[in-house]
Short mmCIF file of C-alpha atoms and ligand atoms in Angstrom, two decimals:
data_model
loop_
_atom_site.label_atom_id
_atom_site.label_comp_id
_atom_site.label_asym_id
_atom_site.label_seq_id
_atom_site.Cartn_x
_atom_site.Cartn_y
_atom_site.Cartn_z
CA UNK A 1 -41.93 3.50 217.24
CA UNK A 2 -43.22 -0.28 217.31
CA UNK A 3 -41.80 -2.20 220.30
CA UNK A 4 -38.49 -4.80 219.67
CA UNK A 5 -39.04 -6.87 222.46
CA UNK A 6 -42.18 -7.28 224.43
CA UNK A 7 -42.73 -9.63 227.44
CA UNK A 8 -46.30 -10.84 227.66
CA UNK A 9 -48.25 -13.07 229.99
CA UNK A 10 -46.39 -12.30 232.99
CA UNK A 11 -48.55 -13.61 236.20
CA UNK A 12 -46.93 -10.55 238.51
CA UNK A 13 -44.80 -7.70 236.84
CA UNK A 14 -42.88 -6.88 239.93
CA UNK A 15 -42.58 -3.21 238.28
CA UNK A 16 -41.00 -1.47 242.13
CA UNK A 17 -43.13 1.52 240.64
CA UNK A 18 -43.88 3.64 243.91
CA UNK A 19 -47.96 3.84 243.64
CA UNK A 20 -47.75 7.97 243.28
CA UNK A 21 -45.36 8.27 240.94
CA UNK A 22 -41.09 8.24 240.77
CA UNK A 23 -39.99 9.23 244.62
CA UNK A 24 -37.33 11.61 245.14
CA UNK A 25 -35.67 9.38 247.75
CA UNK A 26 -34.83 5.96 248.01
CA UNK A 27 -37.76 3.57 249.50
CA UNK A 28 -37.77 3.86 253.37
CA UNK A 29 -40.66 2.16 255.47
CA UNK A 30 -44.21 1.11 254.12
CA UNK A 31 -42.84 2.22 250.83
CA UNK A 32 -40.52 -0.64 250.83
CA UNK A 33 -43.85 -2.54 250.64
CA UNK A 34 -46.28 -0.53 248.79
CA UNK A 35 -44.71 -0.90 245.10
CA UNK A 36 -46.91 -1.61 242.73
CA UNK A 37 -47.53 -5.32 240.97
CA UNK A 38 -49.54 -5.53 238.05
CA UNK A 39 -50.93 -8.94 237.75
CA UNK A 40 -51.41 -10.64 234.38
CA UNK A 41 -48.62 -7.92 232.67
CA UNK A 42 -46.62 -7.09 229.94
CA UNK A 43 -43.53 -4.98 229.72
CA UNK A 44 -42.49 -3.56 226.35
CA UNK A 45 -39.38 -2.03 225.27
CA UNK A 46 -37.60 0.18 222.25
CA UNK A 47 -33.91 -0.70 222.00
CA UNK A 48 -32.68 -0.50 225.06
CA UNK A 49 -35.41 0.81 226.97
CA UNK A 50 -38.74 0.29 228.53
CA UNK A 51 -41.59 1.83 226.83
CA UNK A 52 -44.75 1.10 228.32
CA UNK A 53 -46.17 -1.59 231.48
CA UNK A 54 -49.30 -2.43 231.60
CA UNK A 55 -52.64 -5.03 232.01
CA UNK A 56 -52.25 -7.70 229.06
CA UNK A 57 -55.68 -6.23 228.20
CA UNK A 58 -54.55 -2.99 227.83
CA UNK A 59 -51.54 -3.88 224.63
CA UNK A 60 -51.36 -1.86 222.30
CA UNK A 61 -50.90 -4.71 219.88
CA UNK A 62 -50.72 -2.14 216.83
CA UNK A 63 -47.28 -1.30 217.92
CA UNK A 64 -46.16 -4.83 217.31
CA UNK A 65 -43.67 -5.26 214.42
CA UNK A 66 -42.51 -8.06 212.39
CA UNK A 67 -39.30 -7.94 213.97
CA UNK A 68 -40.68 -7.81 217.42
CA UNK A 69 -38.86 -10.56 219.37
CA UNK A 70 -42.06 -11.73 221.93
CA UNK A 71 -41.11 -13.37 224.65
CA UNK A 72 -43.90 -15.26 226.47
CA UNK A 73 -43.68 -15.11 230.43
CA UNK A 74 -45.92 -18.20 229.94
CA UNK A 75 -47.48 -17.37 233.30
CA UNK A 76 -44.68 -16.52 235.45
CA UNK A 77 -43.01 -13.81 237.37
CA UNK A 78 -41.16 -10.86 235.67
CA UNK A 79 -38.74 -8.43 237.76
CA UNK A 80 -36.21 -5.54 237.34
CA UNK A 81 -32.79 -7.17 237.01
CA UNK A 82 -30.79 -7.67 240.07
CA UNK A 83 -28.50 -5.06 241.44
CA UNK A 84 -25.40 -5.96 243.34
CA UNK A 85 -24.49 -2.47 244.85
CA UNK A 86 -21.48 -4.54 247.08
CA UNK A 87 -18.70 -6.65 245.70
CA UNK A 88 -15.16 -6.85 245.75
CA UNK A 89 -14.83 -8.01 242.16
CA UNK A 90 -11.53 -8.24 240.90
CA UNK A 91 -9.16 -10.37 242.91
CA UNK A 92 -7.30 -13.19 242.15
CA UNK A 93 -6.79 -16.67 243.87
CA UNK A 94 -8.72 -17.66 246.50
CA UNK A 95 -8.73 -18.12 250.52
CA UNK A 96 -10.05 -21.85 250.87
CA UNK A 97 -7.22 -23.13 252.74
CA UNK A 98 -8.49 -19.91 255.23
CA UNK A 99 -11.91 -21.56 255.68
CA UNK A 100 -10.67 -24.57 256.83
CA UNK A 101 -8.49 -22.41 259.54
CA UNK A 102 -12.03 -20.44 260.42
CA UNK A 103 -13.39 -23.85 260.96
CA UNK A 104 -11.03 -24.95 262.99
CA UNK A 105 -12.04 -21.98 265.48
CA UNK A 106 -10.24 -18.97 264.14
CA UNK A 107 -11.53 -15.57 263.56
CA UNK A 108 -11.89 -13.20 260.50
CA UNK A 109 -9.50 -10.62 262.72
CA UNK A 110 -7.51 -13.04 263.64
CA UNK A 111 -6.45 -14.44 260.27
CA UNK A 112 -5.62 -10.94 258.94
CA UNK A 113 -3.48 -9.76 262.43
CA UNK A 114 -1.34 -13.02 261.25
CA UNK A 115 -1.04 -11.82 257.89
CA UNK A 116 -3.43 -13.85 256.00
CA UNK A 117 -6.97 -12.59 255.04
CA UNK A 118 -7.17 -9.64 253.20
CA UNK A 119 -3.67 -9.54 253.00
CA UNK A 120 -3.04 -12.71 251.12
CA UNK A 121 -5.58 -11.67 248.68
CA UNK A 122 -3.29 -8.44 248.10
CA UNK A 123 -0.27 -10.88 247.73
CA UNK A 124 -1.81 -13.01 244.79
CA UNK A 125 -3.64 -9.74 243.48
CA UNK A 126 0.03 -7.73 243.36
CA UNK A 127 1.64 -11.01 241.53
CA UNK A 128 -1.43 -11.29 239.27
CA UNK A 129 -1.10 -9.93 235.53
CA UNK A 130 -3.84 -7.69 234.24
CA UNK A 131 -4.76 -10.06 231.58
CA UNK A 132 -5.46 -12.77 234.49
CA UNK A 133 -7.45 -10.40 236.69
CA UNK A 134 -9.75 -9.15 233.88
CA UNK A 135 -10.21 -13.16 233.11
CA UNK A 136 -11.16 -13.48 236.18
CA UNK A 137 -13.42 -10.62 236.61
CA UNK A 138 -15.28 -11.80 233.58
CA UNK A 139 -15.66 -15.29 234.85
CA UNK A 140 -17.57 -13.72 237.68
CA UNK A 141 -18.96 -11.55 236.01
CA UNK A 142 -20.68 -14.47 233.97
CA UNK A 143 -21.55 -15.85 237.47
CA UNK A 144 -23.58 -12.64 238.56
CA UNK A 145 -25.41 -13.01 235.19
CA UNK A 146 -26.38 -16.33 235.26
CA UNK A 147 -27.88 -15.17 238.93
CA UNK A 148 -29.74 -12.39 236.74
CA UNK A 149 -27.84 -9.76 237.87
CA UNK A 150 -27.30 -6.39 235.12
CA UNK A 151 -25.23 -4.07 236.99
CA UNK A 152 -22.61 -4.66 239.26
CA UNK A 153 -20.58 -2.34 241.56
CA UNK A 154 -17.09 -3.60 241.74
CA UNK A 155 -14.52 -2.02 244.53
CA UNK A 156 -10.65 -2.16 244.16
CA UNK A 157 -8.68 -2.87 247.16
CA UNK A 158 -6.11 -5.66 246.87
CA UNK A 159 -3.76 -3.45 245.48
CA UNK A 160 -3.17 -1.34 248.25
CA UNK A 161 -0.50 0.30 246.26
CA UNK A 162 -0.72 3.09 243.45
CA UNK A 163 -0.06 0.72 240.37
CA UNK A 164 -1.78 -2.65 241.37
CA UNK A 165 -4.71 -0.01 242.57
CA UNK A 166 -4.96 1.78 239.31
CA UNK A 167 -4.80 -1.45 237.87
CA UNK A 168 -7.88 -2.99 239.69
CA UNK A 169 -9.76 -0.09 238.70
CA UNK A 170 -8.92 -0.49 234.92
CA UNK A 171 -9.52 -4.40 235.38
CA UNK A 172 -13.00 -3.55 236.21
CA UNK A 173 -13.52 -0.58 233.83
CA UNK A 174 -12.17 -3.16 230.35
CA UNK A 175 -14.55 -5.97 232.33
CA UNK A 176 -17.71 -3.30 232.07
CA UNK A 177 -17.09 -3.14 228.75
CA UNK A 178 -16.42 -6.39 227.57
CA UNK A 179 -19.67 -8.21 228.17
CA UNK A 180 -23.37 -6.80 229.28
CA UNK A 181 -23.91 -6.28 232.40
CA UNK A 182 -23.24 -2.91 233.55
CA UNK A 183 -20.16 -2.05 236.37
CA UNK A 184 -20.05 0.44 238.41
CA UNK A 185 -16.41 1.35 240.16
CA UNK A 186 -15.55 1.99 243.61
CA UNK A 187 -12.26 3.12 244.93
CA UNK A 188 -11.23 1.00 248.18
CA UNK A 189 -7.88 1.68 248.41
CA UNK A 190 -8.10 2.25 252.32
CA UNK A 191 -9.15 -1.34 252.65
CA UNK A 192 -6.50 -2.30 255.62
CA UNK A 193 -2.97 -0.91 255.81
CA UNK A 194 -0.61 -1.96 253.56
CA UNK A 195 2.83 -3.94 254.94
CA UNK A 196 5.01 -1.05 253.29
CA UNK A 197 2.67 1.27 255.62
CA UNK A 198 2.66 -1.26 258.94
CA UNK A 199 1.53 1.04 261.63
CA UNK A 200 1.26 4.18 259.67
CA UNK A 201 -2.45 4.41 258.66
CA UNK A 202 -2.42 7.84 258.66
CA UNK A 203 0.57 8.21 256.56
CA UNK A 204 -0.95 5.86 254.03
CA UNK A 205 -3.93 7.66 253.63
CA UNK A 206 -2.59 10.97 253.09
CA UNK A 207 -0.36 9.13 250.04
CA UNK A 208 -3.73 7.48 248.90
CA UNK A 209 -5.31 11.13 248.98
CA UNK A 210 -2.04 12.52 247.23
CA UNK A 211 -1.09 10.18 245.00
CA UNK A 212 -3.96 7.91 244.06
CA UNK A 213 -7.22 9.69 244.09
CA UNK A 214 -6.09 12.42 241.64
CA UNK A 215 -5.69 9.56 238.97
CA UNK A 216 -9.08 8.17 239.80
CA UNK A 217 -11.16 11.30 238.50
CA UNK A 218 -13.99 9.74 236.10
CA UNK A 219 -12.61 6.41 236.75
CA UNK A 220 -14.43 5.31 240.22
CA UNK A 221 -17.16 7.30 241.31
CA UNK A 222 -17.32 6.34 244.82
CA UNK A 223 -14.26 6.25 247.36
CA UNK A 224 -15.18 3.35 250.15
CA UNK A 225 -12.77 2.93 253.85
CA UNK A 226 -12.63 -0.14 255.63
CA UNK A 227 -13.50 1.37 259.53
CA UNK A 228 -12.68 -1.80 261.56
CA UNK A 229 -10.65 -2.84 264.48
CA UNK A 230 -7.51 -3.84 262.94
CA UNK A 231 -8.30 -1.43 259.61
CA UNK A 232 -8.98 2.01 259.88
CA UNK A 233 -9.80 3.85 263.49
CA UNK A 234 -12.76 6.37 263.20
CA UNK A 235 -10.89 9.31 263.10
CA UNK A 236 -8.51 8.66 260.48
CA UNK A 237 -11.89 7.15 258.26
CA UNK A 238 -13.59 10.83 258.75
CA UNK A 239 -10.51 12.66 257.62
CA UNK A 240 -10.18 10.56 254.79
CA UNK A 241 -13.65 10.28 253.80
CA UNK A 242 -14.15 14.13 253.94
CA UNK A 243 -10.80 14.57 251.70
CA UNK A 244 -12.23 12.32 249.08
CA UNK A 245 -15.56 14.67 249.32
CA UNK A 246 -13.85 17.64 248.63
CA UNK A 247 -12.18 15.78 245.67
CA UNK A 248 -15.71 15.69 244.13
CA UNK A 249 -16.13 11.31 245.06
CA UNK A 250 -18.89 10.21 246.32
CA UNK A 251 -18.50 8.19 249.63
CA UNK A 252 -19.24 4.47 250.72
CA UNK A 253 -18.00 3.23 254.27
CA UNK A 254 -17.28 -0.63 255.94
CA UNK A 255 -18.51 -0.23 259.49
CA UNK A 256 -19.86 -1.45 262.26
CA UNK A 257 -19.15 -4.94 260.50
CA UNK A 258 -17.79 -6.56 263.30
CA UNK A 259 -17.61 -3.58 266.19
CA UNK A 260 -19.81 -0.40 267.04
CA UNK A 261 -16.99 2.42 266.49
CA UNK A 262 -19.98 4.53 265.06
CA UNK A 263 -18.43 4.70 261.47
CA UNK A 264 -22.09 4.59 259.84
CA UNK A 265 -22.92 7.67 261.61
CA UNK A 266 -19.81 9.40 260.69
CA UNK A 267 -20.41 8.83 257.03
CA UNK A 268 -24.22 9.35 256.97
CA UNK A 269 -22.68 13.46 258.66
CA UNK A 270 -20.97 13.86 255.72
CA UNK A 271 -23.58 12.44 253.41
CA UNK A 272 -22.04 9.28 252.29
CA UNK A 273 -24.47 7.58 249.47
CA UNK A 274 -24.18 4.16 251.59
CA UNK A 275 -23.25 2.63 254.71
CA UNK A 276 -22.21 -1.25 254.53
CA UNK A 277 -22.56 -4.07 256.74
CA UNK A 278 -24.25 -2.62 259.80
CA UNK A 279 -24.74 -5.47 261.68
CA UNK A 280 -23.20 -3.66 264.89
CA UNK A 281 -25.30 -0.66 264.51
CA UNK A 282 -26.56 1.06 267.42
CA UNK A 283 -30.30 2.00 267.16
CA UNK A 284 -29.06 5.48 268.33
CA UNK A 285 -26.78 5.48 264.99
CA UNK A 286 -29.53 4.28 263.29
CA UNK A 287 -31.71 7.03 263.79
CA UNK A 288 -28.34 9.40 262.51
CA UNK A 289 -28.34 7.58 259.13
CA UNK A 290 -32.11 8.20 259.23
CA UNK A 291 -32.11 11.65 259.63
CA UNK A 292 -29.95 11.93 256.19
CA UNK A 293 -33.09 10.57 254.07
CA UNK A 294 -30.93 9.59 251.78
CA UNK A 295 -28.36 7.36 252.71
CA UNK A 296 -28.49 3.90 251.96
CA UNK A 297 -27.98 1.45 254.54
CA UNK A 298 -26.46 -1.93 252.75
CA UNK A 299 -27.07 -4.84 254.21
CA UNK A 300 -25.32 -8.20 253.31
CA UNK A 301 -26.71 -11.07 255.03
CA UNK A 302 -24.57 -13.59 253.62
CA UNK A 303 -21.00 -12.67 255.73
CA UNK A 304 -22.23 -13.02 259.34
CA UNK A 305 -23.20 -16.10 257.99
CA UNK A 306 -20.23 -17.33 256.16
CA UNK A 307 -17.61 -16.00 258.87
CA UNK A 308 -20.14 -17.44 261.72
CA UNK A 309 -21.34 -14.62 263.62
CA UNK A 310 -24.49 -14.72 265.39
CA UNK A 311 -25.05 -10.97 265.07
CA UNK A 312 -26.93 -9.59 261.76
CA UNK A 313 -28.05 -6.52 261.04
CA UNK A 314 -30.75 -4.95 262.78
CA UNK A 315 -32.66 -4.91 259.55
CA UNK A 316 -36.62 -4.72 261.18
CA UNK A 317 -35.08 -2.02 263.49
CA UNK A 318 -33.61 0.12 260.72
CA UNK A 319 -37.18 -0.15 258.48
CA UNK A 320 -38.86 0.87 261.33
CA UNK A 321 -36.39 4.10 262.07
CA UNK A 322 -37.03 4.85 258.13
CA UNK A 323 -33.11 4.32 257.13
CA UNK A 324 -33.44 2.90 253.50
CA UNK A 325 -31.83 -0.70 253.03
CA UNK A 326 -30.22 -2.30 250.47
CA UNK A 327 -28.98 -5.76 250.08
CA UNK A 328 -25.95 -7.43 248.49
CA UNK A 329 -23.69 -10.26 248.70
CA UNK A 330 -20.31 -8.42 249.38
CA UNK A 331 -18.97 -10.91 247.24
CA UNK A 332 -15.04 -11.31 247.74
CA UNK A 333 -12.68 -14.32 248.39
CA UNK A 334 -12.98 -13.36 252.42
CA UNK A 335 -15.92 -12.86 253.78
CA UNK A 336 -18.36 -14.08 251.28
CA UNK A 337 -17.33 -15.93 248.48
CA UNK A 338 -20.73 -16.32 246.87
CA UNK A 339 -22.75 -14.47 244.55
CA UNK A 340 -25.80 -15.81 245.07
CA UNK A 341 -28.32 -12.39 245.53
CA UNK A 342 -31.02 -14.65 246.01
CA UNK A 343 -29.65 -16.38 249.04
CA UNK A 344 -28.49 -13.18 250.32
CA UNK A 345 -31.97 -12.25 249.68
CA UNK A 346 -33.69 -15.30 251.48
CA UNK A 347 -31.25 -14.83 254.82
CA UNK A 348 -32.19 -11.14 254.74
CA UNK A 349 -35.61 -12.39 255.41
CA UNK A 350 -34.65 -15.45 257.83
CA UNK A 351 -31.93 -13.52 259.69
CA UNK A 352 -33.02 -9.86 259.63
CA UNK A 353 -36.57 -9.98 259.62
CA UNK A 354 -37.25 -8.30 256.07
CA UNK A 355 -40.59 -9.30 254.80
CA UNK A 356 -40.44 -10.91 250.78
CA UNK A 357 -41.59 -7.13 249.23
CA UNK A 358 -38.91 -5.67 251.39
CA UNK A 359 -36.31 -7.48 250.42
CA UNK A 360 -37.35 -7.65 246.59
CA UNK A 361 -37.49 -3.61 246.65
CA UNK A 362 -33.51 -4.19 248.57
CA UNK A 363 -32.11 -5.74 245.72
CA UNK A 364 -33.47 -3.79 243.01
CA UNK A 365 -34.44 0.34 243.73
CA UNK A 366 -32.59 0.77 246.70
CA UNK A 367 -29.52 -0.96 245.27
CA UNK A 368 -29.71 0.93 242.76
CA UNK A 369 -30.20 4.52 244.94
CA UNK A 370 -26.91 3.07 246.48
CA UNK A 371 -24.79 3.42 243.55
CA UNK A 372 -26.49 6.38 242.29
CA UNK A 373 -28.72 4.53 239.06
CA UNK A 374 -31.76 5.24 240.36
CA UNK A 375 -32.95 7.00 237.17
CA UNK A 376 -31.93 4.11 234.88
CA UNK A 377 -32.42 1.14 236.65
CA UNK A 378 -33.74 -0.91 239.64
CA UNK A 379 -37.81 -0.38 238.37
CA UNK A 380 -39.94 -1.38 235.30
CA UNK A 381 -41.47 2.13 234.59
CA UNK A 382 -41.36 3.40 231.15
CA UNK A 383 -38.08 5.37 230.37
CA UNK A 384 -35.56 3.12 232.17
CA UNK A 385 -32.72 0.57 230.64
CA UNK A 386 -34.40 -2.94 229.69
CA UNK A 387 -32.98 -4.63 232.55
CA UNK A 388 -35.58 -7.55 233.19
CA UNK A 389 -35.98 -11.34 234.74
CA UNK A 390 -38.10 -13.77 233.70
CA UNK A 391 -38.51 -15.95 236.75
CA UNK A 392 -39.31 -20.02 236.47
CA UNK A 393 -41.77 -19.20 238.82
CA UNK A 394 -45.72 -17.97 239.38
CA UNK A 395 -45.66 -15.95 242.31
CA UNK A 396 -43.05 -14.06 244.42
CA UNK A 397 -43.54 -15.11 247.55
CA UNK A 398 -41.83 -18.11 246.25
CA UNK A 399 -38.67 -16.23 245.50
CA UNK A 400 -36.98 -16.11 249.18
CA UNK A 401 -38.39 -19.36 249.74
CA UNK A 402 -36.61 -21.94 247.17
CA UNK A 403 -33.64 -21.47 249.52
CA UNK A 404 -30.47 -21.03 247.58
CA UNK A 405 -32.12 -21.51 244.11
CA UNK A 406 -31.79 -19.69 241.11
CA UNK A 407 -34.97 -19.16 240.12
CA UNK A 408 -33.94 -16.88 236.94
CA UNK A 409 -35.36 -18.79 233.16
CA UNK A 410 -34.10 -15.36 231.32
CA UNK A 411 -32.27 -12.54 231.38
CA UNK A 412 -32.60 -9.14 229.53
CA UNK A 413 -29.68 -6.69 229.48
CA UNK A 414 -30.31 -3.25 227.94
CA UNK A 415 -33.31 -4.98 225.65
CA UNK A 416 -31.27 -7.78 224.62
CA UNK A 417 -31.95 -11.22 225.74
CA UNK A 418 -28.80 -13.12 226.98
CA UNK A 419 -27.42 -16.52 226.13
CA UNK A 420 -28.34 -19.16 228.78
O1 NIG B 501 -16.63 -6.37 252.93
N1 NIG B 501 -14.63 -6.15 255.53
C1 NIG B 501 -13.83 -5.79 254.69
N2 NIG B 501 -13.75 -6.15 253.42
C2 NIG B 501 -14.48 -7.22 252.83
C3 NIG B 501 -13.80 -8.53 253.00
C4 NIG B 501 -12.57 -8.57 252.22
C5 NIG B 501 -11.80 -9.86 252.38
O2 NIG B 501 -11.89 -10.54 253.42
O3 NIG B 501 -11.07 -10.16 251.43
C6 NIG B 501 -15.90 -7.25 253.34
O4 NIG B 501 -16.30 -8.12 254.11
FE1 FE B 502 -17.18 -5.40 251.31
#
């Protein structure tokens, strides 16, 4: 089959290729570090998928085609397109008048035991019509794209009811389809307790188990808890969390976000595919996601620093225990109203000591491990989706170091290059 797109002249194809061959697990220690970069590359592709990597000496240039669209790197860096394994994408309205009260002093906790927060986010979210939430998922949608990211987890969880729930979930399912990049859906009902539950947390997640996830069979894939002072208390997290196992979901937890109540080491037990946040984790707990080899610890970098905390995830710690890290930008209208991956990217390096490789393989492979798309995306390596970046620049050490850029010339979704 002659190639339809091929990429030539790239100075670095960042490919995330381990160096002996596809790993079983997602990249933990020096293999965070040891993928492999093949300098002065090309990348070609069939349809949607990658075909061969290689030396520019080595193409094959008798599978070239009239109708071969050639894009020429022109000398500059070509990557895996982003992964954003964290976000809280369909929502609607926004909480700047809430920034101006963190400003002033007060805390993320704070603002939601008063009844703002997350909870004024389920108020515009409940009065919201579908057709307004799946605008607005698609406008930042478009965002994430521009920022090269192809695939996009998306939780629900400013519902908090059955309906609105549903209804989030659906948002982000018609949102998938509608444009290129790929979503992936998460079921967050149990993000905090709802006012029609006020002190019941229990009681609401038994209805959530009863009522809701039965619906959500081949709709989400992963069920997600919010384990937090002022959210959900350990215990009721681990009862939930195995509930939605047995259900056949896989399982994603909050914790240790802004406390140690040893949520991450719950979920790792019972195999959960990530554990988010972390920036409270123990090195004891640590060591307890560690010993799972497979799940993912996801780090977002970007919400200490938006809601002003001085403590960030232990991220040198955790490479050095062998968990497997992942970064995102949680992006939501709370905690981190950004979806800048690079930046994310850059204060993983400033703020949790990740090294430029690290955090490259963070936001592509492991991301990727955390939502389960290992085998189609997250690496260059023949046989995967055509999910690539062109970047406007020569060398990737550069890439956590234009601080806040977006250093992204082109994007390829699924072999098809998109409009600027
Ligand atoms: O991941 N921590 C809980 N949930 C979100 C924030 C949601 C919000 O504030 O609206 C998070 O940070
Ligand atoms: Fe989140």
């Amino acid at each position: 089959m002659p190639y339809t797109l091929l990429i030539q002249n790239c100075s670095q194809l960042l490919t995330m290729a381990s160096k002996t061959g596809l790993s079983l697990q997602p990249l933990s220690r020096e293999e965070l570090t040891e993928w492999k970069i093949i300098p002065n590359a090309y990348v070609a592709c069939v349809g949607d998928t990658i075909v061969a990597t290689g030396p520019m000496v080595e193409l094959d240039s008798s599978q070239l085609a009239e109708d071969t669209t050639v894009i020429d790197a022109g000398g500059r860096v070509v990557m895996p397109g982003l992964v954003e394994c964290h976000t809280h994408l369909v929502f609607a309205g926004n909480r700047a008048h809430e920034f101006q009260r963190k400003l002033r002093g007060e805390s993320y906790l704070d603002i939601l035991a008063s009844g703002g927060g997350i909870l004024s986010t389920v108020r515009a979210t409940r009065a919201a019509s579908e057709e307004d939430l799946l605008t607005q998922a698609l406008h930042h949608l478009e965002g994430f794209r521009r920022y090269g990211v192809t695939t996009v987890e998306a939780k629900s969880g400013y519902g908090l009811d059955k309906e609105t729930e549903l209804r989030l979930v659906r948002v982000a399912r018609e949102a998938g389809r509608q444009q290129a990049a790929q979503v992936v859906c998460t079921f967050l009902g149990a993000h905090v307790v709802p006012p029609e539950f006020k002190g019941q947390p229990t009681v609401y997640l038994d209805y959530l188990v009863a009522e809701v996830l039965p619906e959500l069979r081949g709709e989400a894939e992963f069920v997600d808890i919010f384990c937090e002072e002022g959210a959900f208390s350990i215990a009721d997290s681990q009862a939930y969390l195995a509930q939605a196992k047995n259900l056949g979901f896989q399982l994603k937890i909050h914790a240790e976000q802004l406390h140690n109540l040893g949520g991450c080491a719950m979920a790792a037990a019972l195999g959960a595919i990530s554990v988010d946040h972390c920036d409270y984790l123990s090195a004891e707990d640590a060591a307890r996601v560690a010993a799972t080899g497979r799940t993912v610890a996801v780090l977002l970098p970007l919400v200490p620093l938006f809601l002003r905390q001085q403590q960030y995830a232990p991220g040198r710690e955790l490479i050095r225990q062998g968990v497997p890290i992942a970064i995102s930008t949680d992006f939501n209208p709370g905690s981190c109203p950004s979806k800048n991956l690079w930046l994310a990217l850059s204060v993983a390096c400033l703020n949790m000591g990740l090294t430029p490789r690290e955090a490259l393989a963070a936001v592509t492979l492991n991301a990727a491990w955390a939502i389960n798309r290992q085998e189609s995306i997250g690496s260059l390596e023949p046989g995967k989706r055509a999910d690539i970046l062109v970047l406007d620049l020569a060398d990737y050490e550069e890439i956590p170091y234009w601080l806040g850029e977006n250093p992204v010339r082109t994007v390829i979704i699924g072999g098809v290059p998109q409009p600027h």
